[in-house]
Amino acid sequence: MNTIDIASPSAPAGLGGIAQAPFEPSLATQLANEALYAHIDAACEQACRAIAPAWPLDRAIAVNPHWGRIDRPLRQVAARMAVLGDIQVFPPRAYLRQAWDEGRVTVDDLEYALVTLPHSDAGAPSASQCIDALSRAPDIARLPLLIDVLDDDPARHTRLSWRQAITHQVSQTCAAYFDQHQADWQPDRHQGLYAFWRDTLTHDHGIGVLMGLPDLGKRLNALPATRLDAERWALQRLGLPQAVWADYLEAVLLTVNGWASWCAYLGWQARQAGQTDENLRELLAIRLAWGAILLECKADASAQRAFAALHASWCQASALLAAAERALRIDEVWQLALEAGYQRQLARKLSVAASPDTWAESQQAIELQAVFCIDVRSERLRRAFEAAWPAIQTIGFAGFFGLPVAYTPLATDARRPQLPGLLAPALEVSDCIIPGAPDGGEHSEHAHGTAQQARRRRFAWTEQWHASSRWPSAAFSFVEAAGVGYLGKLARWLSPSVAARTRDDLAGLPARYRPLCRPTLAGIDIPTKVDLAARVLHAMGLDQHLAPLVLLVGHGSQSVNNAHAAALDCGACCGQTGEVNARALAQLLNDPAVRFGLAARGIAIPAQTVFVAALHNTTTDEIEWFDLDLLPPSAQTGWARARAAFDQACDQVRRERAPHLGLDPRGGHAHLLAQLRRRANDGAQTRPEWGLAGNAAFIIAPRHRTRGVVLDGRSFLHDYDAENDADGSVLELLMTAPMLVAHWINWQYHASTCEPDRLGSGNKVLHNVVGGHIGVFEGNGGDLRIGLSKQSLHDGQRWVHEPLRLTVVVDAPQQAIDRVIQRHAVVRQLLAHGWLHLWHLHDGHLTRYSAGGWHPLGLEAP
């Protein structure tokens, strides 16, 4: 292909990089330019697609940071991350060495991994080679960027490296540009991020001094005016082979991976709304242009040598990536061996679970059904509740309860999604003031208007509506800046109370209206409500055999002074509690008009059946009940019995969790609850709870497959009965929505453990909130930090989370599972490329999915 003349790899061009012809280019040259620009655009797009989104603090959900790379085998991604960004994907060998020395990984586990993993023609490493390798890091060469090879000043050790300085400058620019909530001064954004950065850089007279480049300002005139021109100018200025463009650009983005992830989130949101967003491309142009500008600043012999070294390295990129992939074969073996130790125990537990016959007998006496979120923290509570009251049936279902909604609290514009981040809201929920009895209290419409006015007046008295556990100014670093005005809140943190969880959505609402303020589906007619109710009941398996009392139990966390509080709430509710969804659904299913419509479709809800919403506080393991004033007298007895069983179950779970929190499980009921509440209200508490640390399995099966099995709070449990899913549509939904959400959670914990410096958010004590809700810096600068803090994964002495890939266990016909795999490319990629494990469970027997087919599990006890 013909291309325009670009700078020689051995001798960088002068200012501007590309010689300008004094005459109009010929048609052939124009066509060549267009072809070249198309390749540049494609390379930029490919690099941007590799970046996964990172949700803001107030909607924090877990994300697999390698989501954009699942179309490649895991070991290949691990090699690319190591070579392009010095990022660890597999568990560090020091961690694996400790697991081996302590017996957590056994000889049988290692042998299983060696036999199970497919290997290249070169053959599998031996067990002895794998063991010997634990004492040294893998030998992997890293590909440099232009800024690295140019930074060869003998005095460079006395200043910030150019990489650090550029990351800091770009990060501060992004923080100013994207902040719409925290700073009083707001930038002009209409020209885009690149134009804002270019203007900011030309007025920054200190960056050149910090980098040891006093003439930097004079060279900035070479910067193109637009993002598109900057991409073309900088990439041609590099003169690298076209085959490595996308890899180089991905490596460039990895230097500002935090802000790239934020821009990817903005792009994700735009696509859900049917729009486009250019911020990630603008960030790439900025970071790419920095390298070209430095080349302008160093037009000397050392720059020519550095430029030649860069080309020499990148011309070997393919060979270096292949060598890294070979070097990581041993790490892949150890990853599977680590998982085999856990999977062996899981397989043993599942194979001895209750039989269907036993479960069928107990079903006839069901007095209550309780639907819990599949979150791993509900596993302990379900098990304890069933033990406290054998006549109950617990059900696992995604915590947003199938409602694709956004919620707007009363008298506010604070609309927020209450569904998985993979989806866009389709319906609206808003607060209504609904009296508890038809003839009691104020008239509904009058009460609603009065409550709105009262709340707006209270909001007007304060500068901002916020709650201490949520507002980012509650971060540790804010105390120093706020001074005397913060003493009241600081005093409450220093002497934490034993108060129950504060419901932030009721902030500013007069107390007399709080019990009457109820989230309600808005703007939809009865037929639409009936359609929604029918879908939800069918997916839950509750379109038949309903008990007199059905509990819908969402979950939420409790902590203060915690910028990442939303990450401890419900991921299926987009980092919110499940209260809104549970209450809205209970109200929907209790609606007589909806029940009448359901009956016409063959879904008969018994007249005595009542749905009740509740919330599991995962920090203190207590249950909050909602809208009990709407319960008919006939349901009061059943609810009172349920409450007593929950009290007993919650106490059991608190005692089970206490040792992991450093508490004595032998204390009295009230004493242990008080200790947990005090932790939740302690502003100095960096570990209010362990969240989803330890998550390792996702089980899609009837409850009898796991009932009574102690799964240690490590398994997502989603109920599913294949007999009630003749067309396989429910299974397809579960394997393409909840399974992917669980995979995201699993891989965020995995990545934050294996690479805490680049894919975790570091030490939360040093966090400073950026842009009100965008994310955090660790300290006062550097890249935006994504992922989990170390305190969420490490107890100060050892890692609490084990970096295991998710093991998905499905009790359904193999043909139905195969159909889902065949229909959905993303599921095929996750399985074919080793991002998760898939097992089939049938009558206590397990098989695993590998290489497009089903095989014996091979994990039987030795």
Short mmCIF file of N, CA and C in Angstrom, two decimals, residues 179 203 236 255 378 416 443 468 660 697 803 820:
data_model
loop_
_atom_site.label_atom_id
_atom_site.label_comp_id
_atom_site.label_asym_id
_atom_site.label_seq_id
_atom_site.Cartn_x
_atom_site.Cartn_y
_atom_site.Cartn_z
N ASP A 179 -15.07 17.27 36.38
CA ASP A 179 -15.73 17.62 37.63
C ASP A 179 -16.92 18.55 37.36
N HIS A 203 -0.74 27.06 29.04
CA HIS A 203 -0.70 28.05 30.11
C HIS A 203 -0.03 27.51 31.38
N GLN A 236 2.00 9.13 13.09
CA GLN A 236 2.94 9.18 11.96
C GLN A 236 4.32 9.64 12.42
N THR A 255 -1.18 3.65 30.58
CA THR A 255 -0.48 4.58 31.49
C THR A 255 -1.45 5.49 32.22
N SER A 378 -25.82 -13.40 51.20
CA SER A 378 -27.13 -13.94 51.59
C SER A 378 -27.08 -15.45 51.81
N ARG A 416 -31.57 7.92 39.63
CA ARG A 416 -30.46 6.98 39.62
C ARG A 416 -30.96 5.61 39.16
N HIS A 443 -55.31 12.97 53.24
CA HIS A 443 -55.63 12.52 51.89
C HIS A 443 -54.33 12.38 51.11
N SER A 468 -23.91 11.41 55.65
CA SER A 468 -22.50 11.25 55.99
C SER A 468 -21.90 9.98 55.42
N HIS A 660 -14.05 -13.54 61.76
CA HIS A 660 -13.41 -12.91 60.60
C HIS A 660 -13.31 -11.39 60.77
N ALA A 697 -17.98 -19.09 43.42
CA ALA A 697 -18.88 -19.98 42.67
C ALA A 697 -20.22 -19.31 42.43
N PRO A 803 -7.76 -15.28 44.74
CA PRO A 803 -8.01 -14.94 43.33
C PRO A 803 -8.33 -16.18 42.49
N VAL A 820 -27.60 -22.10 24.78
CA VAL A 820 -27.23 -20.75 25.23
C VAL A 820 -25.82 -20.41 24.78
#
